mmCIF file of N, CA, C and O in Angstrom:
data_model
loop_
_atom_site.group_PDB
_atom_site.id
_atom_site.type_symbol
_atom_site.label_atom_id
_atom_site.label_comp_id
_atom_site.label_asym_id
_atom_site.label_seq_id
_atom_site.Cartn_x
_atom_site.Cartn_y
_atom_site.Cartn_z
ATOM 1 N N MET A 442 69.238 94.685 99.005
ATOM 2 C CA MET A 442 68.560 95.175 97.824
ATOM 3 C C MET A 442 68.589 96.696 97.839
ATOM 4 O O MET A 442 68.465 97.320 98.886
ATOM 5 N N HIS A 443 68.751 97.308 96.682
ATOM 6 C CA HIS A 443 68.812 98.761 96.623
ATOM 7 C C HIS A 443 67.547 99.340 95.991
ATOM 8 O O HIS A 443 66.860 98.664 95.233
ATOM 9 N N ALA A 444 67.277 100.567 96.341
ATOM 10 C CA ALA A 444 66.112 101.253 95.767
ATOM 11 C C ALA A 444 66.423 101.630 94.327
ATOM 12 O O ALA A 444 67.536 102.007 94.000
ATOM 13 N N ARG A 445 65.449 101.542 93.496
ATOM 14 C CA ARG A 445 65.631 101.897 92.086
ATOM 15 C C ARG A 445 65.121 103.313 91.844
ATOM 16 O O ARG A 445 64.071 103.691 92.312
ATOM 17 N N ALA A 446 65.894 104.044 91.089
ATOM 18 C CA ALA A 446 65.485 105.389 90.701
ATOM 19 C C ALA A 446 64.384 105.277 89.651
ATOM 20 O O ALA A 446 64.315 104.307 88.900
ATOM 21 N N ALA A 447 63.549 106.288 89.607
ATOM 22 C CA ALA A 447 62.475 106.297 88.617
ATOM 23 C C ALA A 447 63.071 106.205 87.219
ATOM 24 O O ALA A 447 63.994 106.920 86.872
ATOM 25 N N GLY A 448 62.582 105.296 86.425
ATOM 26 C CA GLY A 448 63.033 105.152 85.045
ATOM 27 C C GLY A 448 64.243 104.258 84.870
ATOM 28 O O GLY A 448 64.633 103.962 83.755
ATOM 29 N N GLU A 449 64.854 103.793 85.961
ATOM 30 C CA GLU A 449 66.055 102.956 85.849
ATOM 31 C C GLU A 449 65.761 101.678 85.081
ATOM 32 O O GLU A 449 66.529 101.276 84.216
ATOM 33 N N ALA A 450 64.657 101.029 85.392
ATOM 34 C CA ALA A 450 64.330 99.769 84.735
ATOM 35 C C ALA A 450 64.003 99.971 83.263
ATOM 36 O O ALA A 450 64.320 99.131 82.430
ATOM 37 N N GLU A 451 63.412 101.102 82.919
ATOM 38 C CA GLU A 451 63.026 101.365 81.535
ATOM 39 C C GLU A 451 64.189 101.830 80.668
ATOM 40 O O GLU A 451 64.156 101.690 79.458
ATOM 41 N N HIS A 452 65.224 102.404 81.286
ATOM 42 C CA HIS A 452 66.333 102.982 80.522
ATOM 43 C C HIS A 452 67.680 102.597 81.133
ATOM 44 O O HIS A 452 68.425 103.448 81.599
ATOM 45 N N PRO A 453 68.015 101.305 81.116
ATOM 46 C CA PRO A 453 69.258 100.884 81.769
ATOM 47 C C PRO A 453 70.506 101.480 81.114
ATOM 48 O O PRO A 453 71.491 101.747 81.801
ATOM 49 N N GLU A 454 70.471 101.713 79.803
ATOM 50 C CA GLU A 454 71.640 102.290 79.134
ATOM 51 C C GLU A 454 71.880 103.721 79.607
ATOM 52 O O GLU A 454 73.017 104.133 79.838
ATOM 53 N N ARG A 455 70.807 104.463 79.765
ATOM 54 C CA ARG A 455 70.929 105.843 80.229
ATOM 55 C C ARG A 455 71.422 105.871 81.676
ATOM 56 O O ARG A 455 72.271 106.682 82.038
ATOM 57 N N TRP A 456 70.903 104.961 82.494
ATOM 58 C CA TRP A 456 71.355 104.876 83.875
ATOM 59 C C TRP A 456 72.842 104.531 83.926
ATOM 60 O O TRP A 456 73.611 105.140 84.673
ATOM 61 N N ALA A 457 73.266 103.544 83.127
ATOM 62 C CA ALA A 457 74.667 103.123 83.112
ATOM 63 C C ALA A 457 75.575 104.258 82.650
ATOM 64 O O ALA A 457 76.664 104.450 83.205
ATOM 65 N N ALA A 458 75.145 105.020 81.657
ATOM 66 C CA ALA A 458 75.950 106.150 81.175
ATOM 67 C C ALA A 458 76.095 107.203 82.270
ATOM 68 O O ALA A 458 77.182 107.758 82.471
ATOM 69 N N GLY A 459 75.018 107.464 82.990
ATOM 70 C CA GLY A 459 75.075 108.435 84.084
ATOM 71 C C GLY A 459 75.966 107.950 85.217
ATOM 72 O O GLY A 459 76.734 108.717 85.799
ATOM 73 N N PHE A 460 75.873 106.666 85.532
ATOM 74 C CA PHE A 460 76.716 106.093 86.576
ATOM 75 C C PHE A 460 78.188 106.208 86.194
ATOM 76 O O PHE A 460 79.026 106.610 86.997
ATOM 77 N N THR A 461 78.501 105.867 84.951
ATOM 78 C CA THR A 461 79.884 105.928 84.469
ATOM 79 C C THR A 461 80.414 107.354 84.508
ATOM 80 O O THR A 461 81.546 107.591 84.945
ATOM 81 N N ALA A 462 79.606 108.303 84.076
ATOM 82 C CA ALA A 462 80.031 109.705 84.105
ATOM 83 C C ALA A 462 80.300 110.156 85.539
ATOM 84 O O ALA A 462 81.288 110.854 85.808
ATOM 85 N N GLY A 463 79.442 109.756 86.465
ATOM 86 C CA GLY A 463 79.643 110.105 87.868
ATOM 87 C C GLY A 463 80.892 109.466 88.445
ATOM 88 O O GLY A 463 81.631 110.080 89.218
ATOM 89 N N TYR A 464 81.171 108.231 88.050
ATOM 90 C CA TYR A 464 82.363 107.513 88.491
ATOM 91 C C TYR A 464 83.617 108.244 88.029
ATOM 92 O O TYR A 464 84.534 108.485 88.812
ATOM 93 N N HIS A 465 83.647 108.611 86.752
ATOM 94 C CA HIS A 465 84.806 109.335 86.217
ATOM 95 C C HIS A 465 84.960 110.698 86.886
ATOM 96 O O HIS A 465 86.077 111.125 87.197
ATOM 97 N N SER A 466 83.869 111.377 87.110
ATOM 98 C CA SER A 466 83.913 112.683 87.765
ATOM 99 C C SER A 466 84.467 112.572 89.183
ATOM 100 O O SER A 466 85.247 113.430 89.629
ATOM 101 N N ALA A 467 84.105 111.522 89.893
ATOM 102 C CA ALA A 467 84.601 111.324 91.255
ATOM 103 C C ALA A 467 86.107 111.098 91.263
ATOM 104 O O ALA A 467 86.821 111.630 92.119
ATOM 105 N N TRP A 468 86.620 110.323 90.318
ATOM 106 C CA TRP A 468 88.062 110.104 90.238
ATOM 107 C C TRP A 468 88.790 111.391 89.881
ATOM 108 O O TRP A 468 89.859 111.691 90.435
ATOM 109 N N ALA A 469 88.235 112.168 88.960
ATOM 110 C CA ALA A 469 88.843 113.461 88.601
ATOM 111 C C ALA A 469 88.890 114.368 89.821
ATOM 112 O O ALA A 469 89.913 115.010 90.104
ATOM 113 N N ALA A 470 87.805 114.409 90.577
ATOM 114 C CA ALA A 470 87.761 115.229 91.786
ATOM 115 C C ALA A 470 88.777 114.738 92.816
ATOM 116 O O ALA A 470 89.388 115.548 93.529
ATOM 117 N N ALA A 471 88.986 113.439 92.881
ATOM 118 C CA ALA A 471 89.966 112.885 93.819
ATOM 119 C C ALA A 471 91.382 113.346 93.470
ATOM 120 O O ALA A 471 92.160 113.696 94.367
ATOM 121 N N VAL A 472 91.714 113.356 92.196
ATOM 122 C CA VAL A 472 93.037 113.836 91.771
ATOM 123 C C VAL A 472 93.230 115.269 92.236
ATOM 124 O O VAL A 472 94.247 115.612 92.853
ATOM 125 N N LEU A 473 92.253 116.110 91.949
ATOM 126 C CA LEU A 473 92.355 117.520 92.311
ATOM 127 C C LEU A 473 92.396 117.712 93.816
ATOM 128 O O LEU A 473 93.136 118.565 94.330
ATOM 129 N N ARG A 474 91.641 116.926 94.558
ATOM 130 C CA ARG A 474 91.637 117.035 96.021
ATOM 131 C C ARG A 474 92.992 116.661 96.611
ATOM 132 O O ARG A 474 93.477 117.314 97.528
ATOM 133 N N VAL A 475 93.596 115.602 96.090
ATOM 134 C CA VAL A 475 94.920 115.203 96.579
ATOM 135 C C VAL A 475 95.932 116.310 96.296
ATOM 136 O O VAL A 475 96.731 116.666 97.171
ATOM 137 N N LEU A 476 95.897 116.866 95.086
ATOM 138 C CA LEU A 476 96.821 117.954 94.752
ATOM 139 C C LEU A 476 96.588 119.149 95.671
ATOM 140 O O LEU A 476 97.544 119.753 96.172
ATOM 141 N N GLU A 477 95.330 119.480 95.896
ATOM 142 C CA GLU A 477 94.992 120.608 96.761
ATOM 143 C C GLU A 477 95.475 120.374 98.192
ATOM 144 O O GLU A 477 96.056 121.259 98.824
ATOM 145 N N ALA A 478 95.268 119.176 98.706
ATOM 146 C CA ALA A 478 95.671 118.854 100.073
ATOM 147 C C ALA A 478 97.183 118.910 100.237
ATOM 148 O O ALA A 478 97.679 119.208 101.324
ATOM 149 N N ARG A 479 97.894 118.643 99.157
ATOM 150 C CA ARG A 479 99.350 118.666 99.211
ATOM 151 C C ARG A 479 99.925 120.015 98.786
ATOM 152 O O ARG A 479 101.120 120.160 98.639
ATOM 153 N N ASP A 480 99.069 121.005 98.576
ATOM 154 C CA ASP A 480 99.488 122.346 98.138
ATOM 155 C C ASP A 480 100.237 122.339 96.808
ATOM 156 O O ASP A 480 101.181 123.105 96.605
ATOM 157 N N VAL A 481 99.818 121.456 95.910
ATOM 158 C CA VAL A 481 100.375 121.422 94.563
ATOM 159 C C VAL A 481 99.404 122.191 93.665
ATOM 160 O O VAL A 481 98.249 121.788 93.518
ATOM 161 N N GLY A 482 99.861 123.301 93.130
ATOM 162 C CA GLY A 482 98.991 124.105 92.274
ATOM 163 C C GLY A 482 98.649 123.393 90.977
ATOM 164 O O GLY A 482 99.417 122.573 90.473
ATOM 165 N N PHE A 483 97.471 123.686 90.460
ATOM 166 C CA PHE A 483 97.069 123.122 89.173
ATOM 167 C C PHE A 483 96.265 124.148 88.405
ATOM 168 O O PHE A 483 95.647 125.042 88.975
ATOM 169 N N SER A 484 96.293 124.014 87.097
ATOM 170 C CA SER A 484 95.653 124.978 86.206
ATOM 171 C C SER A 484 94.200 124.611 85.913
ATOM 172 O O SER A 484 93.759 123.489 86.148
ATOM 173 N N LYS A 485 93.490 125.578 85.355
ATOM 174 C CA LYS A 485 92.125 125.323 84.887
ATOM 175 C C LYS A 485 92.148 124.267 83.784
ATOM 176 O O LYS A 485 91.214 123.489 83.645
ATOM 177 N N HIS A 486 93.231 124.252 82.996
ATOM 178 C CA HIS A 486 93.362 123.279 81.908
ATOM 179 C C HIS A 486 93.359 121.851 82.473
ATOM 180 O O HIS A 486 92.673 120.977 81.963
ATOM 181 N N LEU A 487 94.121 121.613 83.543
ATOM 182 C CA LEU A 487 94.143 120.279 84.150
ATOM 183 C C LEU A 487 92.774 119.957 84.742
ATOM 184 O O LEU A 487 92.252 118.852 84.547
ATOM 185 N N HIS A 488 92.192 120.906 85.445
ATOM 186 C CA HIS A 488 90.864 120.709 86.048
ATOM 187 C C HIS A 488 89.859 120.284 84.983
ATOM 188 O O HIS A 488 89.165 119.273 85.126
ATOM 189 N N ARG A 489 89.794 121.031 83.909
ATOM 190 C CA ARG A 489 88.838 120.736 82.832
ATOM 191 C C ARG A 489 89.166 119.401 82.165
ATOM 192 O O ARG A 489 88.286 118.579 81.914
ATOM 193 N N GLY A 490 90.454 119.189 81.869
ATOM 194 C CA GLY A 490 90.860 117.953 81.202
ATOM 195 C C GLY A 490 90.530 116.714 82.013
ATOM 196 O O GLY A 490 90.069 115.704 81.468
ATOM 197 N N LEU A 491 90.747 116.787 83.312
ATOM 198 C CA LEU A 491 90.430 115.637 84.165
ATOM 199 C C LEU A 491 88.936 115.341 84.152
ATOM 200 O O LEU A 491 88.521 114.180 84.097
ATOM 201 N N HIS A 492 88.118 116.382 84.199
ATOM 202 C CA HIS A 492 86.671 116.166 84.226
ATOM 203 C C HIS A 492 86.121 115.724 82.878
ATOM 204 O O HIS A 492 85.004 115.196 82.811
ATOM 205 N N LEU A 493 86.892 115.884 81.817
ATOM 206 C CA LEU A 493 86.468 115.396 80.507
ATOM 207 C C LEU A 493 87.027 114.014 80.196
ATOM 208 O O LEU A 493 86.627 113.389 79.225
ATOM 209 N N CYS A 494 87.949 113.547 81.011
ATOM 210 C CA CYS A 494 88.594 112.253 80.770
ATOM 211 C C CYS A 494 87.594 111.121 80.967
ATOM 212 O O CYS A 494 86.903 111.052 81.986
ATOM 213 N N SER A 495 87.561 110.205 80.010
ATOM 214 C CA SER A 495 86.626 109.073 80.087
ATOM 215 C C SER A 495 87.355 107.743 80.240
ATOM 216 O O SER A 495 86.762 106.692 80.038
ATOM 217 N N ASP A 496 88.619 107.784 80.606
ATOM 218 C CA ASP A 496 89.430 106.577 80.753
ATOM 219 C C ASP A 496 89.690 106.327 82.243
ATOM 220 O O ASP A 496 90.505 107.006 82.870
ATOM 221 N N ALA A 497 89.002 105.356 82.818
ATOM 222 C CA ALA A 497 89.116 105.070 84.251
ATOM 223 C C ALA A 497 90.534 104.658 84.638
ATOM 224 O O ALA A 497 91.014 105.029 85.707
ATOM 225 N N ASP A 498 91.206 103.907 83.786
ATOM 226 C CA ASP A 498 92.578 103.493 84.094
ATOM 227 C C ASP A 498 93.513 104.696 84.159
ATOM 228 O O ASP A 498 94.371 104.784 85.033
ATOM 229 N N ARG A 499 93.344 105.623 83.236
ATOM 230 C CA ARG A 499 94.168 106.834 83.231
ATOM 231 C C ARG A 499 93.890 107.672 84.484
ATOM 232 O O ARG A 499 94.819 108.161 85.130
ATOM 233 N N LEU A 500 92.635 107.819 84.846
ATOM 234 C CA LEU A 500 92.294 108.578 86.048
ATOM 235 C C LEU A 500 92.895 107.932 87.298
ATOM 236 O O LEU A 500 93.366 108.629 88.201
ATOM 237 N N THR A 501 92.917 106.614 87.330
ATOM 238 C CA THR A 501 93.533 105.911 88.458
ATOM 239 C C THR A 501 95.024 106.201 88.516
ATOM 240 O O THR A 501 95.574 106.451 89.595
ATOM 241 N N ARG A 502 95.685 106.184 87.366
ATOM 242 C CA ARG A 502 97.119 106.531 87.335
ATOM 243 C C ARG A 502 97.336 107.948 87.826
ATOM 244 O O ARG A 502 98.293 108.237 88.550
ATOM 245 N N PHE A 503 96.452 108.870 87.438
ATOM 246 C CA PHE A 503 96.588 110.260 87.858
ATOM 247 C C PHE A 503 96.464 110.394 89.380
ATOM 248 O O PHE A 503 97.187 111.160 89.997
ATOM 249 N N VAL A 504 95.543 109.656 89.982
ATOM 250 C CA VAL A 504 95.410 109.692 91.444
ATOM 251 C C VAL A 504 96.687 109.170 92.087
ATOM 252 O O VAL A 504 97.221 109.782 93.022
ATOM 253 N N ASP A 505 97.189 108.055 91.582
ATOM 254 C CA ASP A 505 98.432 107.489 92.122
ATOM 255 C C ASP A 505 99.581 108.493 92.040
ATOM 256 O O ASP A 505 100.349 108.640 92.987
ATOM 257 N N ARG A 506 99.693 109.188 90.925
ATOM 258 C CA ARG A 506 100.771 110.158 90.740
ATOM 259 C C ARG A 506 100.573 111.405 91.592
ATOM 260 O O ARG A 506 101.544 112.014 92.041
ATOM 261 N N ALA A 507 99.328 111.794 91.808
ATOM 262 C CA ALA A 507 99.043 112.993 92.606
ATOM 263 C C ALA A 507 99.563 112.850 94.034
ATOM 264 O O ALA A 507 99.926 113.834 94.670
ATOM 265 N N VAL A 508 99.637 111.618 94.516
ATOM 266 C CA VAL A 508 100.093 111.367 95.884
ATOM 267 C C VAL A 508 101.539 111.813 96.088
ATOM 268 O O VAL A 508 101.905 112.265 97.168
ATOM 269 N N THR A 509 102.354 111.734 95.044
ATOM 270 C CA THR A 509 103.766 112.099 95.172
ATOM 271 C C THR A 509 104.158 113.311 94.332
ATOM 272 O O THR A 509 105.307 113.744 94.391
ATOM 273 N N ALA A 510 103.235 113.857 93.556
ATOM 274 C CA ALA A 510 103.545 114.972 92.649
ATOM 275 C C ALA A 510 103.970 116.221 93.414
ATOM 276 O O ALA A 510 103.459 116.508 94.493
ATOM 277 N N THR A 511 104.915 116.934 92.833
ATOM 278 C CA THR A 511 105.300 118.237 93.380
ATOM 279 C C THR A 511 104.886 119.357 92.438
ATOM 280 O O THR A 511 104.902 120.518 92.815
ATOM 281 N N HIS A 512 104.515 118.995 91.199
ATOM 282 C CA HIS A 512 104.052 119.941 90.186
ATOM 283 C C HIS A 512 102.926 119.282 89.388
ATOM 284 O O HIS A 512 102.869 118.052 89.286
ATOM 285 N N GLU A 513 102.095 120.085 88.817
ATOM 286 C CA GLU A 513 100.999 119.582 87.977
ATOM 287 C C GLU A 513 101.528 118.633 86.900
ATOM 288 O O GLU A 513 100.938 117.598 86.627
ATOM 289 N N ALA A 514 102.653 118.989 86.298
ATOM 290 C CA ALA A 514 103.215 118.182 85.215
ATOM 291 C C ALA A 514 103.550 116.763 85.663
ATOM 292 O O ALA A 514 103.526 115.831 84.846
ATOM 293 N N ASP A 515 103.850 116.568 86.935
ATOM 294 C CA ASP A 515 104.163 115.225 87.442
ATOM 295 C C ASP A 515 102.967 114.284 87.316
ATOM 296 O O ASP A 515 103.141 113.078 87.181
ATOM 297 N N VAL A 516 101.774 114.827 87.359
ATOM 298 C CA VAL A 516 100.560 114.006 87.301
ATOM 299 C C VAL A 516 100.333 113.474 85.895
ATOM 300 O O VAL A 516 99.969 112.314 85.712
ATOM 301 N N VAL A 517 100.579 114.284 84.884
ATOM 302 C CA VAL A 517 100.252 113.913 83.507
ATOM 303 C C VAL A 517 101.468 113.585 82.652
ATOM 304 O O VAL A 517 101.332 113.349 81.450
ATOM 305 N N ALA A 518 102.644 113.529 83.255
ATOM 306 C CA ALA A 518 103.875 113.270 82.499
ATOM 307 C C ALA A 518 103.770 111.976 81.689
ATOM 308 O O ALA A 518 103.345 110.943 82.195
ATOM 309 N N GLY A 519 104.138 112.072 80.416
ATOM 310 C CA GLY A 519 104.143 110.900 79.555
ATOM 311 C C GLY A 519 102.785 110.455 79.068
ATOM 312 O O GLY A 519 102.664 109.428 78.418
ATOM 313 N N GLU A 520 101.761 111.222 79.361
ATOM 314 C CA GLU A 520 100.391 110.865 78.960
ATOM 315 C C GLU A 520 99.903 111.829 77.888
ATOM 316 O O GLU A 520 100.260 112.997 77.892
ATOM 317 N N PRO A 521 99.064 111.343 76.997
ATOM 318 C CA PRO A 521 98.369 112.274 76.106
ATOM 319 C C PRO A 521 97.450 113.158 76.962
ATOM 320 O O PRO A 521 97.279 112.904 78.147
ATOM 321 N N SER A 522 96.845 114.133 76.373
ATOM 322 C CA SER A 522 95.905 114.992 77.066
ATOM 323 C C SER A 522 94.909 114.142 77.834
ATOM 324 O O SER A 522 94.434 113.128 77.324
ATOM 325 N N PRO A 523 94.568 114.529 79.084
ATOM 326 C CA PRO A 523 93.636 113.713 79.855
ATOM 327 C C PRO A 523 92.200 113.773 79.369
ATOM 328 O O PRO A 523 91.330 113.124 79.926
ATOM 329 N N ARG A 524 91.919 114.488 78.287
ATOM 330 C CA ARG A 524 90.541 114.662 77.834
ATOM 331 C C ARG A 524 89.892 113.380 77.327
ATOM 332 O O ARG A 524 88.698 113.205 77.436
ATOM 333 N N ALA A 525 90.647 112.503 76.709
ATOM 334 C CA ALA A 525 90.046 111.311 76.126
ATOM 335 C C ALA A 525 91.073 110.185 76.106
ATOM 336 O O ALA A 525 92.262 110.433 76.173
ATOM 337 N N PRO A 526 90.635 108.933 75.970
ATOM 338 C CA PRO A 526 91.566 107.821 75.986
ATOM 339 C C PRO A 526 92.666 107.941 74.933
ATOM 340 O O PRO A 526 93.777 107.528 75.155
ATOM 341 N N ASP A 527 92.349 108.509 73.778
ATOM 342 C CA ASP A 527 93.330 108.612 72.706
ATOM 343 C C ASP A 527 93.958 109.986 72.603
ATOM 344 O O ASP A 527 94.589 110.323 71.612
ATOM 345 N N GLY A 528 93.790 110.810 73.622
ATOM 346 C CA GLY A 528 94.379 112.139 73.612
ATOM 347 C C GLY A 528 93.482 113.157 72.969
ATOM 348 O O GLY A 528 92.265 112.982 72.938
ATOM 349 N N PRO A 529 94.055 114.238 72.408
ATOM 350 C CA PRO A 529 93.249 115.344 71.865
ATOM 351 C C PRO A 529 92.283 114.967 70.791
ATOM 352 O O PRO A 529 92.265 114.084 70.116
#
């Protein structure tokens, strides 16, 4: 059993939205960390776009691509802007 945060029971939608935002943020950070560990430079535009992305499947693809990327463009090739599921 897990401890409940104050207000979780009263506002499950708000809790779920916060959890989802944190989940997406963690995946975005993972993409950037992999690129950083591999010495692949990335722009502020990619950093910001990843943290605004709300598509978990797209973020997962970005992590997978970051593992073999040699340039920032390799991560987002063939994808709309990472800001939203439908692009800009």
